[in-house]
mmCIF file of C-alpha atoms and ligand atoms in Angstrom:
data_model
loop_
_atom_site.group_PDB
_atom_site.id
_atom_site.type_symbol
_atom_site.label_atom_id
_atom_site.label_comp_id
_atom_site.label_asym_id
_atom_site.label_seq_id
_atom_site.Cartn_x
_atom_site.Cartn_y
_atom_site.Cartn_z
ATOM 1 C CA MET A 250 -4.632 20.403 19.977
ATOM 2 C CA ASN A 251 -7.069 17.342 19.519
ATOM 3 C CA THR A 252 -7.216 14.928 16.851
ATOM 4 C CA ILE A 253 -10.237 16.422 15.646
ATOM 5 C CA ALA A 254 -9.100 20.111 15.506
ATOM 6 C CA SER A 255 -5.561 19.196 14.386
ATOM 7 C CA SER A 256 -7.430 17.004 11.066
ATOM 8 C CA ARG A 257 -9.793 20.005 10.352
ATOM 9 C CA ALA A 258 -6.638 22.618 10.572
ATOM 10 C CA ILE A 259 -5.028 20.504 7.871
ATOM 11 C CA ALA A 260 -7.753 20.577 5.480
ATOM 12 C CA LEU A 261 -8.459 24.366 5.676
ATOM 13 C CA LEU A 262 -4.441 24.587 5.628
ATOM 14 C CA SER A 263 -4.230 22.137 2.206
ATOM 15 C CA ALA A 264 -7.271 23.355 0.391
ATOM 16 C CA SER A 265 -6.203 27.243 1.025
ATOM 17 C CA LEU A 266 -2.642 26.990 0.029
ATOM 18 C CA CYS A 267 -3.817 24.622 -2.542
ATOM 19 C CA CYS A 268 -5.683 27.914 -3.732
ATOM 20 C CA ALA A 269 -3.024 30.120 -3.445
ATOM 21 C CA ALA A 270 -0.198 28.310 -4.938
ATOM 22 C CA TRP A 271 -2.111 27.166 -8.152
ATOM 23 C CA GLY A 272 -4.908 29.522 -8.299
ATOM 24 C CA CYS A 273 -8.909 29.194 -7.244
ATOM 25 C CA GLY A 274 -10.414 28.482 -10.750
ATOM 26 C CA GLY A 275 -7.965 25.317 -11.731
ATOM 27 C CA PRO A 276 -9.300 22.949 -14.301
ATOM 28 C CA THR A 277 -9.825 20.104 -11.893
ATOM 29 C CA GLN A 278 -12.188 20.106 -8.511
ATOM 30 C CA SER A 279 -11.262 17.309 -6.576
ATOM 31 C CA GLY A 280 -11.224 16.668 -2.957
ATOM 32 C CA ALA A 281 -9.009 19.393 -2.153
ATOM 33 C CA GLY A 282 -10.533 22.025 -3.946
ATOM 34 C CA ASN A 283 -8.743 23.638 -7.629
ATOM 35 C CA CYS A 284 -6.143 21.227 -8.594
ATOM 36 C CA PRO A 285 -3.262 22.197 -11.287
ATOM 37 C CA ARG A 286 -3.135 19.986 -13.533
ATOM 38 C CA ASP A 287 -5.907 18.444 -16.169
ATOM 39 C CA ALA A 288 -6.675 15.295 -16.092
ATOM 40 C CA ALA A 289 -5.428 14.563 -12.434
ATOM 41 C CA LEU A 290 -4.777 10.925 -11.852
ATOM 42 C CA ARG A 291 -8.017 11.022 -9.334
ATOM 43 C CA SER A 292 -10.327 12.167 -12.264
ATOM 44 C CA LEU A 293 -8.990 9.112 -14.412
ATOM 45 C CA VAL A 294 -10.733 6.181 -11.825
ATOM 46 C CA GLY A 295 -13.944 5.927 -10.630
ATOM 47 C CA GLY A 296 -16.851 5.262 -12.212
ATOM 48 C CA ASP A 297 -17.546 3.216 -14.849
ATOM 49 C CA ALA A 298 -13.062 2.471 -15.062
ATOM 50 C CA SER A 299 -11.769 -0.561 -14.110
ATOM 51 C CA VAL A 300 -9.099 0.822 -11.605
ATOM 52 C CA GLN A 301 -11.365 2.441 -8.984
ATOM 53 C CA ILE A 302 -9.049 3.927 -6.617
ATOM 54 C CA ILE A 303 -5.052 5.446 -7.542
ATOM 55 C CA GLY A 304 -3.580 6.219 -4.250
ATOM 56 C CA ALA A 305 -0.681 7.193 -2.463
ATOM 57 C CA THR A 306 0.928 6.883 1.159
ATOM 58 C CA ALA A 307 0.758 9.462 3.808
ATOM 59 C CA THR A 308 1.682 9.892 7.653
ATOM 60 C CA PRO A 309 0.261 12.654 9.463
ATOM 61 C CA GLU A 310 3.806 15.168 9.481
ATOM 62 C CA GLN A 311 3.417 14.541 5.410
ATOM 63 C CA LEU A 312 -0.185 16.272 5.753
ATOM 64 C CA ASN A 313 1.117 18.567 7.921
ATOM 65 C CA ASN A 314 3.269 19.384 4.962
ATOM 66 C CA PRO A 315 0.982 21.849 2.502
ATOM 67 C CA MET A 316 2.366 20.568 -0.613
ATOM 68 C CA TYR A 317 2.536 17.242 -0.184
ATOM 69 C CA ALA A 318 -1.120 17.578 1.228
ATOM 70 C CA SER A 319 -2.788 19.534 -1.458
ATOM 71 C CA THR A 320 -0.777 16.851 -3.999
ATOM 72 C CA LEU A 321 -2.219 13.926 -2.019
ATOM 73 C CA ALA A 322 -5.759 15.566 -2.289
ATOM 74 C CA CYS A 323 -5.603 16.638 -5.818
ATOM 75 C CA GLU A 324 -4.636 13.685 -7.441
ATOM 76 C CA PHE A 325 -5.518 10.642 -5.348
ATOM 77 C CA ASN A 326 -8.549 9.775 -4.146
ATOM 78 C CA SER A 327 -7.392 6.812 -1.709
ATOM 79 C CA ILE A 328 -4.681 6.684 1.419
ATOM 80 C CA THR A 329 -2.446 4.107 3.253
ATOM 81 C CA PRO A 330 -1.671 5.021 6.162
ATOM 82 C CA GLU A 331 2.764 3.866 5.504
ATOM 83 C CA ASN A 332 3.327 3.021 9.471
ATOM 84 C CA ASP A 333 0.174 4.158 11.888
ATOM 85 C CA MET A 334 -2.222 1.145 10.983
ATOM 86 C CA LYS A 335 0.789 -0.896 11.971
ATOM 87 C CA TRP A 336 0.652 -3.579 15.142
ATOM 88 C CA GLU A 337 3.393 -1.306 16.623
ATOM 89 C CA THR A 338 1.405 2.050 16.473
ATOM 90 C CA ILE A 339 -1.784 0.700 17.448
ATOM 91 C CA GLU A 340 -1.387 -1.323 19.982
ATOM 92 C CA PRO A 341 2.267 -0.386 21.730
ATOM 93 C CA GLN A 342 0.935 -2.237 25.156
ATOM 94 C CA ARG A 343 -1.076 -5.320 25.451
ATOM 95 C CA GLY A 344 -5.045 -3.897 25.618
ATOM 96 C CA VAL A 345 -3.960 -0.173 25.090
ATOM 97 C CA PHE A 346 -4.889 1.336 21.837
ATOM 98 C CA HIS A 347 -3.451 4.406 20.446
ATOM 99 C CA PHE A 348 -5.672 5.736 17.391
ATOM 100 C CA ASP A 349 -4.802 9.417 17.331
ATOM 101 C CA ARG A 350 -1.907 9.089 14.506
ATOM 102 C CA ALA A 351 -4.266 6.938 12.021
ATOM 103 C CA ASP A 352 -7.353 8.859 13.073
ATOM 104 C CA GLN A 353 -5.856 12.174 11.856
ATOM 105 C CA ILE A 354 -4.464 10.737 8.237
ATOM 106 C CA VAL A 355 -8.615 9.065 8.367
ATOM 107 C CA ALA A 356 -10.182 12.240 8.930
ATOM 108 C CA PHE A 357 -7.689 14.382 6.003
ATOM 109 C CA ALA A 358 -9.203 11.431 3.710
ATOM 110 C CA GLN A 359 -12.689 11.895 4.462
ATOM 111 C CA SER A 360 -12.320 15.961 4.791
ATOM 112 C CA HIS A 361 -11.181 14.835 0.139
ATOM 113 C CA GLN A 362 -13.476 11.876 -0.662
ATOM 114 C CA MET A 363 -10.799 9.917 -0.268
ATOM 115 C CA ALA A 364 -11.075 6.145 0.376
ATOM 116 C CA VAL A 365 -8.480 4.499 3.175
ATOM 117 C CA ARG A 366 -6.731 1.241 2.398
ATOM 118 C CA GLY A 367 -6.222 0.281 6.203
ATOM 119 C CA HIS A 368 -2.500 -1.361 6.176
ATOM 120 C CA THR A 369 -1.907 -3.500 7.687
ATOM 121 C CA LEU A 370 -3.036 -5.820 10.904
ATOM 122 C CA VAL A 371 -0.792 -8.925 10.956
ATOM 123 C CA TRP A 372 2.383 -8.688 9.657
ATOM 124 C CA HIS A 373 6.055 -10.490 11.146
ATOM 125 C CA GLU A 374 7.555 -6.478 10.763
ATOM 126 C CA GLN A 375 6.992 -3.423 13.564
ATOM 127 C CA LEU A 376 5.295 -5.825 15.647
ATOM 128 C CA PRO A 377 5.914 -4.596 19.677
ATOM 129 C CA ASP A 378 8.107 -6.837 21.843
ATOM 130 C CA TRP A 379 5.195 -8.250 23.945
ATOM 131 C CA VAL A 380 3.565 -10.167 21.077
ATOM 132 C CA ALA A 381 6.546 -12.516 21.232
ATOM 133 C CA SER A 382 6.103 -12.753 25.551
ATOM 134 C CA VAL A 383 2.082 -13.752 25.309
ATOM 135 C CA PRO A 384 2.222 -17.385 26.504
ATOM 136 C CA ALA A 385 0.931 -19.978 24.019
ATOM 137 C CA ALA A 386 -2.610 -20.594 25.470
ATOM 138 C CA ALA A 387 -3.424 -17.069 25.801
ATOM 139 C CA PHE A 388 -2.138 -16.268 21.901
ATOM 140 C CA ARG A 389 -4.333 -17.054 19.842
ATOM 141 C CA GLN A 390 -7.156 -14.705 21.883
ATOM 142 C CA MET A 391 -4.560 -11.519 21.486
ATOM 143 C CA PHE A 392 -4.073 -12.154 18.031
ATOM 144 C CA ILE A 393 -7.760 -12.267 17.259
ATOM 145 C CA ASP A 394 -8.133 -9.158 19.726
ATOM 146 C CA HIS A 395 -5.637 -7.138 18.065
ATOM 147 C CA ILE A 396 -7.608 -7.434 14.304
ATOM 148 C CA TYR A 397 -11.125 -6.850 15.937
ATOM 149 C CA ASN A 398 -10.821 -4.053 17.859
ATOM 150 C CA GLU A 399 -8.884 -2.442 15.007
ATOM 151 C CA VAL A 400 -10.944 -3.241 12.436
ATOM 152 C CA PHE A 401 -14.127 -2.687 14.840
ATOM 153 C CA TYR A 402 -12.901 0.819 15.830
ATOM 154 C CA PHE A 403 -12.472 2.166 12.248
ATOM 155 C CA ARG A 404 -15.180 0.310 10.796
ATOM 156 C CA GLY A 405 -16.815 2.119 8.152
ATOM 157 C CA ARG A 406 -13.870 4.329 7.217
ATOM 158 C CA VAL A 407 -11.311 1.859 6.262
ATOM 159 C CA ALA A 408 -12.793 0.559 2.979
ATOM 160 C CA ARG A 409 -9.855 -2.460 2.735
ATOM 161 C CA TRP A 410 -7.483 -3.791 4.859
ATOM 162 C CA ASP A 411 -4.471 -5.457 4.270
ATOM 163 C CA VAL A 412 -5.354 -8.155 6.596
ATOM 164 C CA VAL A 413 -2.185 -10.237 5.775
ATOM 165 C CA ASN A 414 1.359 -8.707 4.954
ATOM 166 C CA GLU A 415 3.951 -10.952 3.311
ATOM 167 C CA ALA A 416 3.159 -14.383 4.553
ATOM 168 C CA ILE A 417 4.696 -16.423 1.747
ATOM 169 C CA ALA A 418 8.737 -17.715 1.871
ATOM 170 C CA ASP A 419 10.824 -15.707 -0.544
ATOM 171 C CA ASP A 420 11.859 -18.711 -2.038
ATOM 172 C CA GLY A 421 7.888 -19.854 -2.659
ATOM 173 C CA ASN A 422 8.369 -23.295 -0.574
ATOM 174 C CA GLY A 423 5.108 -22.732 1.800
ATOM 175 C CA LEU A 424 4.658 -20.019 4.340
ATOM 176 C CA ARG A 425 7.307 -17.523 5.454
ATOM 177 C CA GLN A 426 8.622 -18.704 8.896
ATOM 178 C CA THR A 427 6.932 -15.837 11.368
ATOM 179 C CA ILE A 428 5.757 -15.808 15.073
ATOM 180 C CA PHE A 429 2.025 -16.073 13.781
ATOM 181 C CA ARG A 430 3.095 -19.388 11.808
ATOM 182 C CA ASP A 431 4.604 -20.839 14.624
ATOM 183 C CA ARG A 432 2.019 -19.978 17.304
ATOM 184 C CA LEU A 433 -0.785 -20.304 15.309
ATOM 185 C CA GLY A 434 -0.049 -22.978 12.870
ATOM 186 C CA PRO A 435 -0.627 -21.894 8.927
ATOM 187 C CA ASP A 436 -4.313 -21.246 9.685
ATOM 188 C CA TYR A 437 -3.477 -17.812 11.122
ATOM 189 C CA ILE A 438 -4.000 -16.805 8.129
ATOM 190 C CA ALA A 439 -7.721 -17.532 7.606
ATOM 191 C CA LEU A 440 -8.178 -16.459 11.416
ATOM 192 C CA ALA A 441 -7.053 -13.179 10.434
ATOM 193 C CA PHE A 442 -9.720 -13.090 7.452
ATOM 194 C CA ILE A 443 -12.784 -14.390 9.624
ATOM 195 C CA THR A 444 -11.590 -11.727 12.854
ATOM 196 C CA ALA A 445 -11.414 -9.056 10.283
ATOM 197 C CA ASN A 446 -15.143 -9.560 8.530
ATOM 198 C CA ALA A 447 -16.376 -9.991 12.009
ATOM 199 C CA ALA A 448 -15.596 -6.484 12.432
ATOM 200 C CA ASP A 449 -16.505 -4.764 9.658
ATOM 201 C CA PRO A 450 -18.277 -7.064 7.016
ATOM 202 C CA ALA A 451 -18.484 -4.237 4.946
ATOM 203 C CA ALA A 452 -14.567 -4.169 4.392
ATOM 204 C CA GLU A 453 -12.975 -5.577 1.285
ATOM 205 C CA LEU A 454 -10.157 -7.934 2.899
ATOM 206 C CA TYR A 455 -6.697 -8.324 0.695
ATOM 207 C CA ILE A 456 -3.567 -10.778 1.025
ATOM 208 C CA ASN A 457 -0.996 -8.463 0.613
ATOM 209 C CA ASP A 458 2.860 -9.276 -0.731
ATOM 210 C CA TYR A 459 6.097 -8.655 -2.838
ATOM 211 C CA GLY A 460 8.018 -10.181 -5.283
ATOM 212 C CA ALA A 461 4.706 -12.345 -6.883
ATOM 213 C CA GLU A 462 3.686 -9.737 -8.712
ATOM 214 C CA GLY A 463 4.526 -11.927 -11.772
ATOM 215 C CA ALA A 464 5.566 -15.329 -12.906
ATOM 216 C CA GLY A 465 7.828 -17.797 -10.339
ATOM 217 C CA ASP A 466 7.016 -20.182 -7.560
ATOM 218 C CA LYS A 467 7.115 -16.844 -4.688
ATOM 219 C CA ALA A 468 3.733 -16.082 -7.223
ATOM 220 C CA ASN A 469 2.948 -19.551 -7.821
ATOM 221 C CA GLU A 470 2.521 -20.198 -3.823
ATOM 222 C CA LEU A 471 0.682 -17.415 -3.153
ATOM 223 C CA PHE A 472 -1.865 -18.429 -5.891
ATOM 224 C CA ARG A 473 -2.050 -21.998 -4.171
ATOM 225 C CA THR A 474 -2.440 -19.883 -0.799
ATOM 226 C CA VAL A 475 -5.474 -17.756 -1.550
ATOM 227 C CA GLU A 476 -7.196 -20.233 -3.495
ATOM 228 C CA ALA A 477 -7.244 -22.660 -0.743
ATOM 229 C CA LEU A 478 -8.625 -19.802 1.015
ATOM 230 C CA VAL A 479 -11.423 -19.151 -1.501
ATOM 231 C CA HIS A 480 -11.975 -22.578 -1.643
ATOM 232 C CA ALA A 481 -12.580 -23.368 1.786
ATOM 233 C CA GLY A 482 -15.010 -20.420 2.241
ATOM 234 C CA VAL A 483 -12.697 -18.070 4.171
ATOM 235 C CA PRO A 484 -13.706 -14.394 3.455
ATOM 236 C CA ILE A 485 -10.976 -13.054 1.274
ATOM 237 C CA HIS A 486 -11.807 -10.192 -1.222
ATOM 238 C CA GLY A 487 -8.877 -9.305 -3.124
ATOM 239 C CA VAL A 488 -4.816 -9.350 -3.271
ATOM 240 C CA GLY A 489 -2.100 -7.436 -3.238
ATOM 241 C CA LEU A 490 0.771 -7.010 -5.522
ATOM 242 C CA GLN A 491 2.872 -4.673 -3.955
ATOM 243 C CA MET A 492 5.292 -3.995 -6.917
ATOM 244 C CA HIS A 493 8.072 -2.764 -4.952
ATOM 245 C CA ILE A 494 10.791 -3.298 -8.656
ATOM 246 C CA ASP A 495 13.289 -1.527 -10.896
ATOM 247 C CA THR A 496 13.395 -0.629 -14.428
ATOM 248 C CA GLN A 497 14.115 -4.749 -14.958
ATOM 249 C CA TYR A 498 11.269 -4.768 -12.964
ATOM 250 C CA GLY A 499 13.585 -6.960 -10.318
ATOM 251 C CA VAL A 500 12.848 -6.543 -6.314
ATOM 252 C CA PRO A 501 15.282 -3.560 -5.938
ATOM 253 C CA TRP A 502 16.012 -4.066 -1.968
ATOM 254 C CA ASN A 503 16.720 -7.870 -2.079
ATOM 255 C CA TYR A 504 19.959 -7.726 -3.692
ATOM 256 C CA PHE A 505 21.646 -9.783 -0.928
ATOM 257 C CA GLU A 506 18.153 -12.602 -0.752
ATOM 258 C CA PRO A 507 17.149 -12.618 -3.979
ATOM 259 C CA VAL A 508 13.389 -13.587 -4.467
ATOM 260 C CA VAL A 509 12.043 -16.096 -6.685
ATOM 261 C CA GLY A 510 10.541 -15.015 -9.869
ATOM 262 C CA THR A 511 10.013 -12.599 -12.379
ATOM 263 C CA ARG A 512 7.542 -9.725 -13.471
ATOM 264 C CA SER A 513 7.454 -8.958 -17.034
ATOM 265 C CA PRO A 514 4.212 -7.257 -18.276
ATOM 266 C CA PRO A 515 2.828 -9.942 -19.526
ATOM 267 C CA GLU A 516 3.796 -12.066 -16.901
ATOM 268 C CA ILE A 517 1.974 -9.952 -14.428
ATOM 269 C CA ALA A 518 -0.946 -10.063 -16.301
ATOM 270 C CA ALA A 519 -1.907 -13.733 -16.570
ATOM 271 C CA ASN A 520 -1.015 -13.653 -12.725
ATOM 272 C CA ILE A 521 -3.374 -11.086 -12.236
ATOM 273 C CA ALA A 522 -5.724 -13.454 -15.131
ATOM 274 C CA ARG A 523 -5.672 -16.148 -12.482
ATOM 275 C CA PHE A 524 -6.783 -14.468 -9.005
ATOM 276 C CA ARG A 525 -9.497 -12.602 -11.044
ATOM 277 C CA ALA A 526 -10.526 -16.337 -12.165
ATOM 278 C CA LEU A 527 -11.003 -17.034 -8.594
ATOM 279 C CA GLY A 528 -13.336 -13.952 -8.077
ATOM 280 C CA LEU A 529 -10.942 -11.815 -6.412
ATOM 281 C CA HIS A 530 -10.154 -8.010 -6.966
ATOM 282 C CA VAL A 531 -6.512 -7.314 -7.209
ATOM 283 C CA GLN A 532 -5.079 -4.690 -6.255
ATOM 284 C CA ILE A 533 -1.284 -2.742 -7.282
ATOM 285 C CA THR A 534 -0.967 -1.752 -3.745
ATOM 286 C CA GLU A 535 2.782 -0.469 -2.730
ATOM 287 C CA MET A 536 4.482 0.612 -6.472
ATOM 288 C CA ASP A 537 7.897 2.126 -6.673
ATOM 289 C CA VAL A 538 10.222 2.365 -9.292
ATOM 290 C CA SER A 539 13.871 2.099 -8.371
ATOM 291 C CA ILE A 540 16.267 4.117 -10.491
ATOM 292 C CA ALA A 541 19.141 3.583 -8.268
ATOM 293 C CA ASN A 542 21.193 0.741 -10.011
ATOM 294 C CA LEU A 543 20.653 2.453 -13.607
ATOM 295 C CA LEU A 544 23.555 4.349 -15.386
ATOM 296 C CA GLY A 545 23.286 7.234 -17.761
ATOM 297 C CA ILE A 546 21.905 11.028 -17.642
ATOM 298 C CA ASP A 547 17.937 11.615 -15.775
ATOM 299 C CA PHE A 548 16.302 12.687 -18.793
ATOM 300 C CA THR A 549 17.002 8.785 -20.243
ATOM 301 C CA ARG A 550 16.923 7.480 -16.604
ATOM 302 C CA PHE A 551 13.241 9.085 -15.991
ATOM 303 C CA GLU A 552 12.095 8.168 -19.202
ATOM 304 C CA LEU A 553 12.864 4.091 -18.805
ATOM 305 C CA GLN A 554 10.992 4.321 -15.440
ATOM 306 C CA ARG A 555 8.138 6.216 -17.237
ATOM 307 C CA ALA A 556 7.669 3.416 -19.618
ATOM 308 C CA VAL A 557 7.619 0.732 -16.915
ATOM 309 C CA TYR A 558 4.902 2.736 -14.596
ATOM 310 C CA HIS A 559 2.818 3.087 -18.024
ATOM 311 C CA ASP A 560 3.141 -0.654 -18.502
ATOM 312 C CA VAL A 561 2.534 -1.884 -15.481
ATOM 313 C CA VAL A 562 -0.460 0.526 -15.040
ATOM 314 C CA ALA A 563 -1.542 -0.805 -18.807
ATOM 315 C CA VAL A 564 -2.094 -3.730 -17.370
ATOM 316 C CA CYS A 565 -3.973 -3.016 -14.621
ATOM 317 C CA VAL A 566 -6.378 -1.741 -17.341
ATOM 318 C CA GLN A 567 -6.431 -3.781 -19.927
ATOM 319 C CA ASN A 568 -9.065 -6.388 -19.632
ATOM 320 C CA ARG A 569 -10.406 -4.549 -16.507
ATOM 321 C CA SER A 570 -7.535 -6.571 -14.325
ATOM 322 C CA CYS A 571 -6.924 -4.696 -11.388
ATOM 323 C CA THR A 572 -9.414 -2.143 -9.220
ATOM 324 C CA GLY A 573 -6.646 -0.564 -7.420
ATOM 325 C CA ILE A 574 -3.048 1.315 -8.023
ATOM 326 C CA THR A 575 -1.371 2.832 -5.161
ATOM 327 C CA VAL A 576 2.408 3.988 -5.582
ATOM 328 C CA TRP A 577 4.492 4.059 -1.639
ATOM 329 C CA GLY A 578 5.319 7.881 -1.319
ATOM 330 C CA LEU A 579 4.528 11.175 -3.048
ATOM 331 C CA ASN A 580 8.024 12.574 -3.852
ATOM 332 C CA ASP A 581 10.968 10.818 -4.743
ATOM 333 C CA SER A 582 12.109 12.114 -1.006
ATOM 334 C CA ALA A 583 9.231 10.759 0.854
ATOM 335 C CA SER A 584 10.778 7.061 -0.636
ATOM 336 C CA TRP A 585 11.462 4.593 2.231
ATOM 337 C CA LEU A 586 13.957 2.745 -0.374
ATOM 338 C CA ASN A 587 15.924 6.370 0.418
ATOM 339 C CA SER A 588 17.203 4.192 3.876
ATOM 340 C CA GLN A 589 17.552 0.634 2.350
ATOM 341 C CA LEU A 590 20.107 1.299 0.356
ATOM 342 C CA LEU A 591 21.528 4.935 1.524
ATOM 343 C CA ILE A 592 21.655 6.603 -2.274
ATOM 344 C CA PRO A 593 18.849 8.443 -3.800
ATOM 345 C CA GLN A 594 16.125 6.190 -5.751
ATOM 346 C CA ASN A 595 14.152 8.765 -7.391
ATOM 347 C CA ALA A 596 11.407 6.008 -7.097
ATOM 348 C CA LEU A 597 8.060 8.215 -7.554
ATOM 349 C CA LEU A 598 5.940 10.205 -9.504
ATOM 350 C CA PHE A 599 6.840 13.852 -8.057
ATOM 351 C CA ASP A 600 9.723 15.242 -7.536
ATOM 352 C CA ASP A 601 11.064 17.003 -4.421
ATOM 353 C CA MET A 602 9.073 20.152 -5.843
ATOM 354 C CA PHE A 603 6.233 18.036 -6.192
ATOM 355 C CA ALA A 604 6.359 18.573 -9.675
ATOM 356 C CA PRO A 605 5.058 15.755 -11.698
ATOM 357 C CA LYS A 606 7.460 13.910 -13.133
ATOM 358 C CA PRO A 607 8.049 11.547 -16.636
ATOM 359 C CA ALA A 608 6.848 9.005 -14.386
ATOM 360 C CA TYR A 609 3.615 10.793 -13.448
ATOM 361 C CA PHE A 610 2.495 11.272 -17.007
ATOM 362 C CA GLY A 611 3.320 7.549 -17.817
ATOM 363 C CA VAL A 612 0.901 6.566 -15.155
ATOM 364 C CA GLN A 613 -1.273 9.283 -16.592
ATOM 365 C CA ALA A 614 -1.333 7.800 -20.246
ATOM 366 C CA ALA A 615 -1.849 4.280 -19.359
ATOM 367 C CA LEU A 616 -5.030 5.425 -16.919
ATOM 368 C CA ALA A 617 -6.375 6.925 -19.969
ATOM 369 C CA GLY A 618 -5.934 4.313 -22.229
ATOM 370 C CA ARG A 619 -3.179 6.043 -24.254
ATOM 371 C CA PRO A 620 0.073 4.882 -25.212
HETATM 372 O O1 G3I B 212 8.819 5.215 15.072
HETATM 373 C C1 G3I B 212 10.525 5.229 14.641
HETATM 374 C C2 G3I B 212 10.722 6.809 15.453
HETATM 375 O O2 G3I B 212 10.728 7.079 16.881
HETATM 376 C C3 G3I B 212 12.608 6.649 15.028
HETATM 377 O O3 G3I B 212 12.944 7.899 16.358
HETATM 378 C C4 G3I B 212 12.388 6.747 14.151
HETATM 379 C C5 G3I B 212 14.300 6.467 13.862
HETATM 380 O O4 G3I B 212 14.699 5.086 14.429
HETATM 381 O O5 G3I B 212 12.542 5.088 13.634
HETATM 382 C C6 G3I B 212 10.604 5.032 13.514
HETATM 383 O O6 G3I B 212 10.573 4.101 12.753
HETATM 384 C C7 G3I B 212 10.118 4.170 11.536
HETATM 385 C C8 G3I B 212 9.483 3.269 10.698
HETATM 386 O O7 G3I B 212 9.360 3.446 9.662
HETATM 387 C C9 G3I B 212 8.493 4.757 11.058
HETATM 388 O O8 G3I B 212 8.688 5.833 10.765
HETATM 389 C C10 G3I B 212 11.620 2.594 11.520
HETATM 390 O O9 G3I B 212 12.626 2.629 11.719
HETATM 391 C C11 G3I B 212 11.955 2.435 10.199
HETATM 392 O O10 G3I B 212 12.329 1.062 9.470
HETATM 393 C C12 G3I B 212 10.056 2.117 9.881
HETATM 394 O O11 G3I B 212 10.158 1.523 8.101
HETATM 395 C C13 G3I B 212 9.259 1.386 7.277
HETATM 396 C C14 G3I B 212 8.907 -0.213 6.945
HETATM 397 O O12 G3I B 212 8.003 -0.803 5.940
HETATM 398 C C15 G3I B 212 9.251 -1.369 8.015
HETATM 399 O O13 G3I B 212 10.077 -2.344 7.695
HETATM 400 C C16 G3I B 212 8.800 2.270 6.137
HETATM 401 O O14 G3I B 212 8.545 3.760 6.357
HETATM 402 C C17 G3I B 212 7.582 1.663 5.120
HETATM 403 O O15 G3I B 212 7.460 2.661 4.328
HETATM 404 C C18 G3I B 212 7.694 -0.051 4.711
HETATM 405 O O16 G3I B 212 6.567 -0.011 4.543
HETATM 406 C C19 G3I B 212 6.873 -1.513 4.391
HETATM 407 C C20 G3I B 212 5.405 -2.199 3.941
HETATM 408 O O17 G3I B 212 4.730 -1.396 4.988
HETATM 409 C C21 G3I B 212 5.283 -3.550 3.840
HETATM 410 N N1 G3I B 212 5.668 -3.895 2.421
HETATM 411 C C22 G3I B 212 7.303 -3.423 2.154
HETATM 412 C C23 G3I B 212 7.193 -2.161 2.290
HETATM 413 C C24 G3I B 212 8.440 -1.536 2.360
HETATM 414 O O18 G3I B 212 9.406 -2.067 3.550
#
């Protein structure tokens, strides 16, 4: 079955199962037809609200799961491909581009009135092996070609891109040592943004990172880097703060290589404000809240998780700080975190029956401006 036919099949299947699961006279119309819940998250963003998008990640396999697909379409108005727009998938051999998997996700988004956050054009992880073998004299053009070809292919269908991902060193001491910094120098970041902007001038272009959400050396280095790009006239439009945190606002999977800095709600608010003062969008791009290191009964663990989701989203809503919030997965077992520490992280908004957890209602309340 070709890409278009398969993506239409996904759309029809998810819409019909949405009706079968919840009836077709449901309270909330959305991209998926009738949905089960009043005040679905996507009904609380957009328009004159400060938060324009509420998103989640997807893979083609997850979109083949009717419950995943219908929950995604009912509750969210943005999709981030979790892995399928990364270099290893898009250009597995030099000059050979594969868009079929990403096309399925984009087609689903389009058929459910959802935006797409392209993720990610330049990242030192999930790179195919051939990149490192490109001779120095050809590396810059190869770099430009990858970015230009991918952005141009999706132009008009991807609203915003994570152009450069995780470029800041975890200790906040300059840029992370990556093949791109080594081969092209620190200006690789500007080159990436200029190239992406040339391929799709209408796309919002973001730099994206973790551990820089609040205060500390890494957040300050991200700010210095972004400020320099803005002052140099580089076409950067936004900053993505990943927000992979635990209930103490720590960075859960880096217990072995502590990420510097802290990220309480007031520190997040102050950090966002300085990026906004540069005239940039700020989005929470990969939120999950691990409770693996929380002891106690599930009721109290999930209540604390709800409070953290609520308080971070409330920062976004206050002072019209953020224009978007994306969670990194839909149901708990879909979380990448489960492969990190091999114990259930229960980090997301829905359980594995796709029932909303307290965390979901924390996000809903914050988007509605409620405690
Ligand atoms: O595609 C292969 C498949 O062929 C193979 O059979 C399978 C088993 O080995 O692995 C598959 O690749 C996996 C890939 O996800 C696609 O599913 C990799 O092993 C796995 O490591 C990779 O994990 C992704 C991770 O980035 C890579 O660092 C996670 O799904 C993804 O959620 C995670 O997302 C990143 C963001 O892009 C950037 N910010 C941090 C975030 C968490 O690391």
